[in-house]
Amino acid sequence: MGKSVFITGASSGIGRSCALRFAETGAELILTARRHDRLQALAEQIRNTYQTIVYTLSFDVTHAGEMQSAIESLPRHLRCPDILINNAGLALGLKPFHEASYDHWDTMIDTNVKGLLNLSRFISPMMVQRGSGHIINIGSIAGKEVYPNGNIYCATKAAVDSLTKAMRIDLLPYGIRVSQVAPGAVETEFSVVRFEGDEERAKSVYAGYKPLSAGDVADVVLWVAQQPPHVNISDVLVMPAAQASASIFHKKF
Ligand code: NDP
Ligand code: 8X3
């Protein structure tokens, strides 16, 4: 492949698996997240296994200034990657609307929506100037359908769904492809984060059926990225075979 790929949220789950999948193709990687140690360990594993170039940047996507300084520390040719994968995101809590935490709302909106906006707004002008690029946003089934107590998380992913369409329209004249991969249930650290470290509760989300793995989703992201230049996979909804909609699962206990 030989492309440069910038991945947010590469310290865990889907982002980490994307890093490994793209590394196999020989891509130059820019891996970002807040947890520096995890990024370093992953970068070392990738360099040793695939002999590919990997840069790591530790920043919080909600801090636009921090993000911009981190990108400016990269060699000039990597500041505008061929592919940007906007993956960093999280859910916090699962409470009815009238009981949900204001702090959780702020963090989800700032991370899932403003984080994606900050980064895309910073990098897309460079793609426009170059006349090429591919932005792949990780949405969710939660952005297409609302489920009980999902309220603000679902709304942030609906925003990702809308922004993907908006970016595709506005960046169309400049040779920039914009895609969304929207997964159903994927077993990662997502539910441990959502339930603030409650491992048992997190495990129960994936009990009785086979969820997607982060690698399953990374395979789809790689497929989207590997299409010929005249093809854009605009939107992929990928779910476990045991999931029919945001809240309907076939579970066997
Ligand atoms: P994980 O919790 O395993 O990974 C989330 C990643 O996002 C981590 O690398 C984390 O890194 C990063 N991240 C979170 N907040 C920030 C922040 N403020 N700044 C920078 N990085 C941040 O979950 P998943 O891999 O499952 O989630 C990845 C994406 O997939 C998310 O957008 C999620 O909404 C989406 N998704 C997940 C599904 C699932 O069922 N798991 C289904 C559909 C979509 P660090 O903590 O080191 O900063
Ligand atoms: C993550 C999937 O259904 O738990 O976006 O919200 S879900």
Coordinates of N, CA, C and O in Angstrom, one line a residue, residues 66-238:
E66 N -3.4 21.3 21.8 CA -2.4 20.2 22.0 C -2.3 19.3 20.8 O -1.2 18.9 20.4
M67 N -3.4 19.1 20.1 CA -3.5 18.3 18.9 C -2.7 18.9 17.8 O -1.8 18.3 17.1
Q68 N -2.9 20.2 17.6 CA -2.1 20.9 16.5 C -0.6 20.9 16.8 O 0.1 20.7 15.8
S69 N -0.2 21.2 18.0 CA 1.3 21.2 18.3 C 1.8 19.8 18.0 O 2.9 19.6 17.5
A70 N 1.1 18.7 18.4 CA 1.6 17.4 18.2 C 1.7 17.1 16.7 O 2.8 16.6 16.3
I71 N 0.8 17.5 15.9 CA 0.9 17.3 14.5 C 2.0 18.1 13.9 O 2.8 17.6 13.0
E72 N 2.2 19.3 14.4 CA 3.3 20.1 13.9 C 4.7 19.6 14.2 O 5.7 19.9 13.6
S73 N 4.7 18.6 15.2 CA 6.0 18.0 15.5 C 6.4 16.9 14.5 O 7.5 16.4 14.6
L74 N 5.5 16.5 13.7 CA 5.8 15.4 12.7 C 6.6 16.0 11.5 O 6.6 17.2 11.2
P75 N 7.4 15.1 10.9 CA 8.0 15.5 9.6 C 7.0 16.0 8.7 O 5.8 15.5 8.6
R76 N 7.3 17.1 7.9 CA 6.4 17.8 7.1 C 5.5 16.9 6.3 O 4.3 17.1 6.2
H77 N 6.1 15.9 5.6 CA 5.3 15.1 4.7 C 4.2 14.3 5.3 O 3.3 13.7 4.7
L78 N 4.3 14.1 6.7 CA 3.3 13.3 7.4 C 2.2 14.1 8.0 O 1.3 13.5 8.6
R79 N 2.4 15.4 8.0 CA 1.4 16.3 8.7 C 0.1 16.2 7.9 O -1.0 16.4 8.5
C80 N 0.1 15.8 6.7 CA -1.1 15.6 5.9 C -1.1 14.2 5.4 O -0.5 13.9 4.3
P81 N -1.7 13.3 6.1 CA -1.6 11.9 5.8 C -2.5 11.6 4.6 O -3.4 12.3 4.2
D82 N -2.2 10.4 3.9 CA -3.1 10.0 2.8 C -4.5 9.6 3.4 O -5.5 9.8 2.7
I83 N -4.4 9.0 4.6 CA -5.7 8.5 5.1 C -5.8 8.9 6.6 O -4.8 8.7 7.4
L84 N -6.9 9.5 7.0 CA -7.2 9.9 8.3 C -8.3 9.0 8.9 O -9.4 9.0 8.3
I85 N -8.0 8.2 9.9 CA -9.1 7.4 10.5 C -9.5 8.0 11.9 O -8.7 8.0 12.8
N86 N -10.7 8.6 11.8 CA -11.2 9.3 13.0 C -11.9 8.2 13.9 O -13.1 7.9 13.6
N87 N -11.2 7.6 14.8 CA -11.7 6.5 15.5 C -11.9 6.8 17.0 O -12.8 6.2 17.7
A88 N -11.1 7.7 17.6 CA -11.2 7.9 19.1 C -12.6 8.3 19.5 O -13.2 9.1 18.8
G89 N -13.1 7.6 20.5 CA -14.4 7.9 21.0 C -14.8 7.1 22.2 O -14.0 6.1 22.5
L90 N -15.9 7.4 22.8 CA -16.3 6.7 24.0 C -17.7 6.9 24.3 O -18.3 7.9 23.9
A91 N -18.3 6.0 25.1 CA -19.6 6.2 25.7 C -19.3 6.2 27.2 O -18.4 5.5 27.7
L92 N -20.1 7.0 27.9 CA -20.0 7.0 29.4 C -21.4 7.0 29.9 O -22.2 7.8 29.7
G93 N -21.7 5.9 30.7 CA -23.0 5.7 31.3 C -24.0 5.2 30.4 O -23.9 5.1 29.2
L94 N -25.1 4.7 31.0 CA -26.2 4.2 30.3 C -27.4 4.4 31.2 O -28.0 3.5 31.9
K95 N -27.8 5.7 31.2 CA -28.9 6.1 32.1 C -30.0 6.8 31.3 O -29.7 7.4 30.3
P96 N -31.3 6.7 31.9 CA -32.3 7.5 31.2 C -32.0 8.9 31.1 O -31.2 9.4 32.0
F97 N -32.5 9.6 30.1 CA -32.1 11.0 29.8 C -32.2 11.9 31.0 O -31.3 12.7 31.3
H98 N -33.3 11.7 31.8 CA -33.5 12.7 32.9 C -32.5 12.4 34.1 O -32.5 13.2 35.1
E99 N -31.8 11.3 34.1 CA -30.9 11.0 35.2 C -29.4 11.0 34.7 O -28.5 10.8 35.5
A100 N -29.2 11.3 33.5 CA -27.8 11.1 32.9 C -27.0 12.3 33.5 O -27.4 13.3 33.9
S101 N -25.7 12.0 33.5 CA -24.7 13.0 34.1 C -24.3 14.0 33.1 O -23.9 13.7 31.9
Y102 N -24.3 15.3 33.5 CA -23.9 16.4 32.6 C -22.4 16.2 32.2 O -22.0 16.6 31.1
D103 N -21.6 15.8 33.2 CA -20.2 15.6 32.9 C -20.0 14.6 31.8 O -19.1 14.7 30.9
H104 N -20.8 13.5 31.9 CA -20.6 12.4 30.8 C -21.0 13.0 29.5 O -20.4 12.8 28.5
W105 N -22.1 13.8 29.5 CA -22.5 14.4 28.2 C -21.4 15.3 27.6 O -21.1 15.1 26.4
D106 N -20.8 16.1 28.5 CA -19.7 17.0 28.0 C -18.6 16.2 27.4 O -18.1 16.5 26.3
T107 N -18.2 15.1 28.1 CA -17.0 14.3 27.6 C -17.4 13.6 26.3 O -16.5 13.6 25.4
M108 N -18.6 13.1 26.2 CA -18.9 12.4 24.9 C -19.0 13.3 23.8 O -18.5 13.1 22.7
I109 N -19.6 14.5 24.0 CA -19.8 15.5 22.9 C -18.4 16.0 22.5 O -18.1 16.1 21.3
D110 N -17.6 16.3 23.5 CA -16.3 16.9 23.2 C -15.4 15.9 22.5 O -14.6 16.3 21.6
T111 N -15.5 14.6 22.9 CA -14.6 13.6 22.3 C -15.1 13.2 20.9 O -14.4 13.3 19.9
N112 N -16.4 12.7 20.9 CA -16.9 12.0 19.7 C -17.2 13.0 18.6 O -17.1 12.6 17.4
V113 N -17.6 14.2 19.0 CA -18.0 15.2 17.9 C -16.9 16.2 17.7 O -16.3 16.4 16.7
K114 N -16.6 17.0 18.8 CA -15.6 18.1 18.6 C -14.2 17.5 18.4 O -13.5 18.2 17.6
G115 N -13.9 16.4 18.9 CA -12.6 15.8 18.6 C -12.4 15.5 17.2 O -11.4 15.8 16.5
L116 N -13.4 14.8 16.6 CA -13.4 14.5 15.2 C -13.4 15.8 14.3 O -12.7 15.9 13.3
L117 N -14.1 16.8 14.8 CA -14.2 18.1 14.0 C -12.8 18.8 14.1 O -12.3 19.2 13.1
N118 N -12.3 18.9 15.3 CA -11.0 19.6 15.5 C -9.9 19.0 14.5 O -9.2 19.7 13.8
L119 N -9.8 17.7 14.5 CA -8.8 17.0 13.8 C -9.0 17.1 12.3 O -8.1 17.5 11.5
S120 N -10.2 16.9 11.9 CA -10.6 16.9 10.5 C -10.4 18.4 9.9 O -10.0 18.6 8.8
R121 N -10.8 19.3 10.7 CA -10.7 20.7 10.3 C -9.3 21.1 10.1 O -8.9 22.0 9.3
F122 N -8.4 20.6 11.0 CA -7.0 20.9 10.9 C -6.3 20.3 9.7 O -5.5 20.9 9.0
I123 N -6.7 19.0 9.5 CA -5.9 18.2 8.4 C -6.6 18.4 7.0 O -5.8 18.5 6.0
S124 N -7.9 18.6 6.9 CA -8.5 18.7 5.6 C -8.0 19.8 4.7 O -7.9 19.6 3.5
P125 N -7.7 21.0 5.3 CA -7.2 22.0 4.3 C -5.9 21.6 3.6 O -5.7 22.0 2.5
M126 N -5.1 20.8 4.3 CA -3.8 20.3 3.7 C -4.2 19.3 2.6 O -3.5 19.3 1.6
M127 N -5.2 18.5 2.9 CA -5.6 17.5 1.8 C -6.2 18.3 0.6 O -5.9 17.9 -0.5
V128 N -6.9 19.4 0.9 CA -7.5 20.2 -0.2 C -6.4 20.7 -1.0 O -6.4 20.7 -2.3
Q129 N -5.4 21.3 -0.3 CA -4.3 21.9 -1.1 C -3.5 20.8 -1.9 O -3.2 21.1 -3.1
R130 N -3.4 19.6 -1.4 CA -2.7 18.5 -2.1 C -3.6 18.0 -3.2 O -3.1 17.4 -4.2
G131 N -4.9 18.0 -3.0 CA -5.9 17.5 -4.0 C -6.1 16.0 -3.9 O -6.5 15.3 -4.8
S132 N -5.9 15.5 -2.7 CA -6.2 14.0 -2.5 C -6.2 13.8 -1.0 O -5.7 14.5 -0.1
G133 N -6.9 12.6 -0.6 CA -7.0 12.2 0.8 C -8.2 11.3 1.0 O -9.1 11.3 0.1
H134 N -8.2 10.7 2.1 CA -9.4 9.8 2.4 C -9.6 9.9 3.9 O -8.7 9.6 4.7
I135 N -10.8 10.3 4.3 CA -11.1 10.4 5.7 C -12.1 9.3 6.0 O -13.2 9.2 5.3
I136 N -11.8 8.5 7.0 CA -12.7 7.4 7.4 C -13.1 7.6 8.8 O -12.3 7.6 9.7
N137 N -14.4 7.8 9.0 CA -14.9 8.1 10.3 C -15.5 6.8 10.9 O -16.3 6.1 10.2
I138 N -15.2 6.5 12.2 CA -15.9 5.4 12.8 C -17.1 5.9 13.5 O -17.1 6.6 14.5
G139 N -18.3 5.5 12.9 CA -19.6 5.8 13.4 C -20.0 4.7 14.3 O -19.3 4.1 15.0
S140 N -21.3 4.4 14.2 CA -21.9 3.3 15.0 C -23.3 3.0 14.6 O -24.0 3.9 14.1
I141 N -23.8 1.8 14.8 CA -25.2 1.5 14.7 C -26.0 2.5 15.6 O -27.1 2.9 15.3
A142 N -25.3 3.0 16.7 CA -26.0 3.9 17.6 C -26.2 5.3 16.9 O -27.0 6.1 17.4
G143 N -25.5 5.5 15.8 CA -25.7 6.8 15.1 C -26.9 6.7 14.1 O -27.3 7.6 13.5
K144 N -27.3 5.4 13.9 CA -28.4 5.2 12.9 C -29.7 4.9 13.6 O -30.8 5.1 13.0
E145 N -29.6 4.3 14.8 CA -30.8 4.0 15.6 C -30.5 4.3 17.0 O -29.5 4.1 17.5
V146 N -31.6 4.8 17.7 CA -31.4 5.1 19.2 C -31.9 3.9 20.0 O -32.8 3.2 19.5
Y147 N -31.2 3.6 21.1 CA -31.6 2.5 21.9 C -31.9 3.1 23.3 O -31.4 4.2 23.7
P148 N -32.7 2.3 24.2 CA -33.0 2.9 25.5 C -31.7 3.2 26.3 O -30.8 2.5 26.3
N149 N -31.7 4.4 26.9 CA -30.7 4.9 27.7 C -29.4 5.3 26.9 O -28.4 5.7 27.5
G150 N -29.5 5.2 25.6 CA -28.3 5.5 24.8 C -28.2 7.0 24.5 O -27.1 7.5 24.2
N151 N -29.3 7.7 24.7 CA -29.5 9.1 24.4 C -28.2 9.9 23.9 O -28.1 10.0 22.6
I152 N -27.4 10.5 24.7 CA -26.3 11.4 24.2 C -25.3 10.6 23.4 O -24.8 11.1 22.4
Y153 N -24.9 9.4 23.8 CA -24.0 8.7 23.0 C -24.5 8.5 21.6 O -23.8 8.7 20.6
C154 N -25.8 8.1 21.5 CA -26.4 7.9 20.2 C -26.4 9.2 19.4 O -26.1 9.2 18.2
A155 N -26.7 10.3 20.1 CA -26.7 11.6 19.4 C -25.3 12.0 18.9 O -25.2 12.5 17.8
T156 N -24.3 11.7 19.6 CA -22.9 12.0 19.1 C -22.6 11.2 17.9 O -22.0 11.7 17.0
K157 N -23.1 9.9 17.9 CA -22.8 9.1 16.7 C -23.7 9.5 15.5 O -23.3 9.3 14.4
A158 N -24.9 10.0 15.8 CA -25.7 10.5 14.7 C -25.0 11.7 14.1 O -25.1 12.0 12.9
A159 N -24.3 12.5 15.0 CA -23.6 13.7 14.5 C -22.4 13.2 13.6 O -22.2 13.8 12.5
V160 N -21.8 12.1 13.9 CA -20.7 11.5 13.1 C -21.3 11.1 11.7 O -20.7 11.4 10.7
D161 N -22.5 10.5 11.8 CA -23.1 10.1 10.5 C -23.4 11.3 9.6 O -23.1 11.3 8.4
S162 N -23.9 12.4 10.2 CA -24.2 13.6 9.5 C -23.0 14.3 9.0 O -22.9 14.8 7.8
L163 N -22.0 14.4 9.9 CA -20.8 15.1 9.5 C -20.0 14.3 8.4 O -19.4 15.0 7.5
T164 N -20.1 13.0 8.4 CA -19.5 12.2 7.3 C -20.1 12.7 6.0 O -19.4 12.9 5.0
K165 N -21.4 12.8 6.0 CA -22.1 13.2 4.7 C -21.7 14.6 4.3 O -21.5 14.9 3.2
A166 N -21.7 15.5 5.3 CA -21.4 16.9 5.1 C -20.0 17.1 4.5 O -19.7 17.8 3.6
M167 N -19.1 16.3 5.1 CA -17.7 16.4 4.7 C -17.5 15.9 3.3 O -16.8 16.4 2.5
R168 N -18.3 14.8 3.0 CA -18.2 14.2 1.7 C -18.6 15.2 0.6 O -18.0 15.3 -0.5
I169 N -19.7 15.9 0.9 CA -20.2 16.9 -0.1 C -19.2 18.1 -0.2 O -18.8 18.4 -1.3
D170 N -18.7 18.6 0.9 CA -17.9 19.8 0.8 C -16.5 19.5 0.3 O -15.8 20.4 -0.3
L171 N -16.0 18.3 0.5 CA -14.6 18.0 0.1 C -14.6 17.3 -1.3 O -13.5 17.1 -1.9
L172 N -15.8 17.1 -1.9 CA -15.9 16.4 -3.2 C -15.1 17.0 -4.3 O -14.4 16.3 -5.0
P173 N -15.1 18.4 -4.4 CA -14.4 18.9 -5.5 C -12.9 18.8 -5.4 O -12.2 19.1 -6.4
Y174 N -12.4 18.4 -4.3 CA -10.9 18.4 -4.1 C -10.3 17.0 -4.1 O -9.2 16.8 -3.6
G175 N -11.0 16.0 -4.6 CA -10.4 14.7 -4.7 C -10.3 14.0 -3.4 O -9.5 13.1 -3.2
I176 N -11.1 14.4 -2.4 CA -11.0 13.7 -1.1 C -12.2 12.8 -0.9 O -13.4 13.3 -1.0
R177 N -11.9 11.6 -0.6 CA -13.0 10.7 -0.3 C -13.3 10.7 1.2 O -12.4 10.8 2.1
V178 N -14.6 10.6 1.6 CA -15.0 10.6 3.0 C -15.9 9.4 3.2 O -16.9 9.2 2.4
S179 N -15.6 8.5 4.1 CA -16.4 7.3 4.3 C -16.7 7.1 5.8 O -16.0 7.7 6.7
Q180 N -17.7 6.3 6.1 CA -18.0 5.9 7.5 C -18.1 4.4 7.6 O -18.6 3.7 6.7
V181 N -17.5 3.9 8.6 CA -17.7 2.5 9.0 C -18.4 2.5 10.3 O -18.0 3.1 11.3
A182 N -19.6 1.9 10.4 CA -20.5 2.0 11.5 C -20.7 0.6 12.1 O -21.5 -0.2 11.5
P183 N -20.0 0.2 13.1 CA -20.2 -1.1 13.7 C -21.3 -1.2 14.7 O -21.7 -0.3 15.3
G184 N -21.8 -2.5 14.8 CA -22.6 -2.9 15.9 C -21.7 -3.2 17.1 O -20.7 -2.6 17.3
A185 N -22.1 -4.3 17.9 CA -21.4 -4.6 19.1 C -20.0 -5.2 18.8 O -19.9 -6.2 18.1
V186 N -19.0 -4.5 19.3 CA -17.6 -5.0 19.2 C -17.0 -5.1 20.6 O -17.1 -4.2 21.4
E187 N -16.4 -6.3 20.9 CA -15.9 -6.4 22.2 C -14.5 -5.8 22.3 O -13.5 -6.4 21.7
T188 N -14.4 -4.7 22.9 CA -13.1 -3.9 23.1 C -13.2 -3.4 24.6 O -13.9 -4.0 25.4
E189 N -12.4 -2.3 24.8 CA -12.5 -1.7 26.2 C -13.7 -0.8 26.3 O -14.0 -0.1 27.3
F190 N -14.5 -0.7 25.2 CA -15.6 0.3 25.1 C -16.6 0.2 26.3 O -16.9 1.2 26.9
S191 N -17.0 -1.1 26.6 CA -18.0 -1.2 27.7 C -17.3 -1.0 29.1 O -18.0 -0.6 30.0
V192 N -16.1 -1.4 29.2 CA -15.4 -1.1 30.5 C -15.3 0.4 30.7 O -15.5 0.8 31.9
V193 N -15.0 1.1 29.7 CA -15.0 2.6 29.8 C -16.4 3.1 30.1 O -16.6 3.9 31.0
R194 N -17.4 2.6 29.4 CA -18.8 3.1 29.6 C -19.2 2.9 31.0 O -19.8 3.7 31.6
F195 N -18.8 1.7 31.6 CA -19.3 1.4 32.9 C -18.2 1.7 34.0 O -18.2 1.1 35.1
E196 N -17.3 2.5 33.6 CA -16.3 3.1 34.5 C -15.5 2.1 35.3 O -15.4 2.1 36.5
G197 N -15.0 1.0 34.6 CA -14.2 0.0 35.2 C -14.9 -1.2 35.7 O -14.3 -2.1 36.2
D198 N -16.2 -1.3 35.6 CA -17.0 -2.4 36.1 C -16.9 -3.6 35.0 O -17.7 -3.7 34.1
E199 N -15.9 -4.4 35.2 CA -15.5 -5.5 34.2 C -16.7 -6.4 34.1 O -17.0 -6.9 33.0
E200 N -17.3 -6.8 35.2 CA -18.4 -7.8 35.1 C -19.6 -7.3 34.3 O -20.1 -8.0 33.4
R201 N -20.0 -6.0 34.5 CA -21.1 -5.5 33.8 C -20.7 -5.3 32.3 O -21.5 -5.6 31.4
A202 N -19.4 -5.0 32.1 CA -19.0 -4.8 30.7 C -19.0 -6.2 30.0 O -19.5 -6.3 28.8
K203 N -18.6 -7.3 30.7 CA -18.6 -8.6 30.1 C -20.0 -9.0 29.7 O -20.3 -9.7 28.7
S204 N -21.0 -8.6 30.6 CA -22.4 -9.1 30.3 C -23.0 -8.5 29.0 O -23.9 -9.1 28.4
V205 N -22.4 -7.4 28.5 CA -22.9 -6.9 27.2 C -22.7 -7.9 26.1 O -23.4 -7.9 25.1
Y206 N -21.6 -8.7 26.2 CA -21.2 -9.6 25.1 C -21.5 -11.0 25.4 O -21.1 -11.9 24.7
A207 N -22.3 -11.3 26.5 CA -22.7 -12.7 26.9 C -23.8 -13.2 26.0 O -24.7 -12.5 25.6
G208 N -23.6 -14.5 25.6 CA -24.7 -15.3 25.0 C -24.7 -15.1 23.4 O -25.5 -15.7 22.8
Y209 N -23.7 -14.5 22.9 CA -23.6 -14.4 21.4 C -22.1 -14.0 21.1 O -21.4 -13.6 22.0
K210 N -21.8 -14.1 19.8 CA -20.4 -13.8 19.4 C -20.4 -12.3 18.9 O -20.9 -12.1 17.8
P211 N -19.8 -11.4 19.7 CA -19.7 -10.0 19.2 C -18.6 -9.9 18.1 O -17.9 -10.9 17.8
L212 N -18.6 -8.8 17.4 CA -17.5 -8.5 16.5 C -16.2 -8.4 17.3 O -16.3 -8.0 18.5
S213 N -15.1 -8.7 16.7 CA -13.8 -8.4 17.3 C -13.3 -7.0 16.7 O -13.8 -6.6 15.6
A214 N -12.4 -6.4 17.3 CA -11.8 -5.2 16.8 C -11.2 -5.5 15.4 O -11.2 -4.7 14.5
G215 N -10.6 -6.7 15.3 CA -10.0 -7.1 14.0 C -11.0 -7.2 12.9 O -10.7 -6.9 11.7
D216 N -12.2 -7.7 13.2 CA -13.3 -7.7 12.2 C -13.6 -6.3 11.6 O -13.7 -6.1 10.4
V217 N -13.6 -5.3 12.5 CA -13.9 -4.0 12.1 C -12.7 -3.4 11.3 O -12.9 -2.8 10.2
A218 N -11.5 -3.7 11.8 CA -10.3 -3.2 11.1 C -10.2 -3.8 9.7 O -9.8 -3.1 8.7
D219 N -10.7 -5.0 9.5 CA -10.7 -5.6 8.1 C -11.6 -4.8 7.2 O -11.3 -4.6 6.0
V220 N -12.7 -4.3 7.7 CA -13.6 -3.5 6.9 C -13.0 -2.2 6.6 O -13.0 -1.7 5.5
V221 N -12.4 -1.6 7.6 CA -11.7 -0.2 7.4 C -10.6 -0.4 6.3 O -10.5 0.5 5.4
L222 N -9.9 -1.4 6.4 CA -8.8 -1.6 5.4 C -9.4 -1.8 4.0 O -8.9 -1.3 3.0
W223 N -10.5 -2.6 3.9 CA -11.1 -2.8 2.6 C -11.6 -1.5 2.1 O -11.4 -1.2 0.9
V224 N -12.2 -0.6 2.9 CA -12.7 0.7 2.5 C -11.5 1.5 1.9 O -11.6 2.1 0.8
A225 N -10.4 1.4 2.6 CA -9.2 2.2 2.2 C -8.5 1.7 1.0 O -7.8 2.4 0.3
Q226 N -8.7 0.4 0.7 CA -7.9 -0.2 -0.4 C -8.7 -0.2 -1.8 O -8.2 -0.7 -2.7
Q227 N -9.8 0.5 -1.8 CA -10.5 0.6 -3.1 C -9.7 1.4 -4.1 O -9.0 2.3 -3.7
P228 N -9.9 1.2 -5.4 CA -9.2 2.1 -6.4 C -9.7 3.5 -6.2 O -10.8 3.7 -5.7
P229 N -8.9 4.5 -6.7 CA -9.2 5.9 -6.5 C -10.6 6.3 -7.0 O -11.2 7.3 -6.4
H230 N -11.2 5.7 -8.0 CA -12.5 6.1 -8.4 C -13.7 5.5 -7.6 O -14.8 5.8 -7.9
V231 N -13.4 4.7 -6.6 CA -14.4 4.1 -5.8 C -14.4 4.6 -4.4 O -13.4 4.7 -3.7
N232 N -15.6 5.1 -3.9 CA -15.7 5.5 -2.5 C -16.7 4.6 -1.8 O -17.9 4.7 -2.2
I233 N -16.4 3.8 -0.8 CA -17.3 3.1 0.0 C -17.8 4.2 1.0 O -17.1 4.5 1.9
S234 N -19.0 4.7 0.7 CA -19.5 5.8 1.5 C -19.8 5.4 3.0 O -19.5 6.2 3.9
D235 N -20.4 4.2 3.1 CA -20.9 3.9 4.5 C -21.1 2.4 4.6 O -21.7 1.8 3.8
V236 N -20.5 1.9 5.7 CA -20.7 0.4 5.9 C -21.2 0.2 7.3 O -20.7 0.7 8.3
L237 N -22.4 -0.5 7.4 CA -22.9 -0.9 8.7 C -22.5 -2.3 8.9 O -22.9 -3.2 8.1
V238 N -21.7 -2.6 9.9 CA -21.3 -4.0 10.1 C -21.6 -4.5 11.5 O -21.3 -3.8 12.5

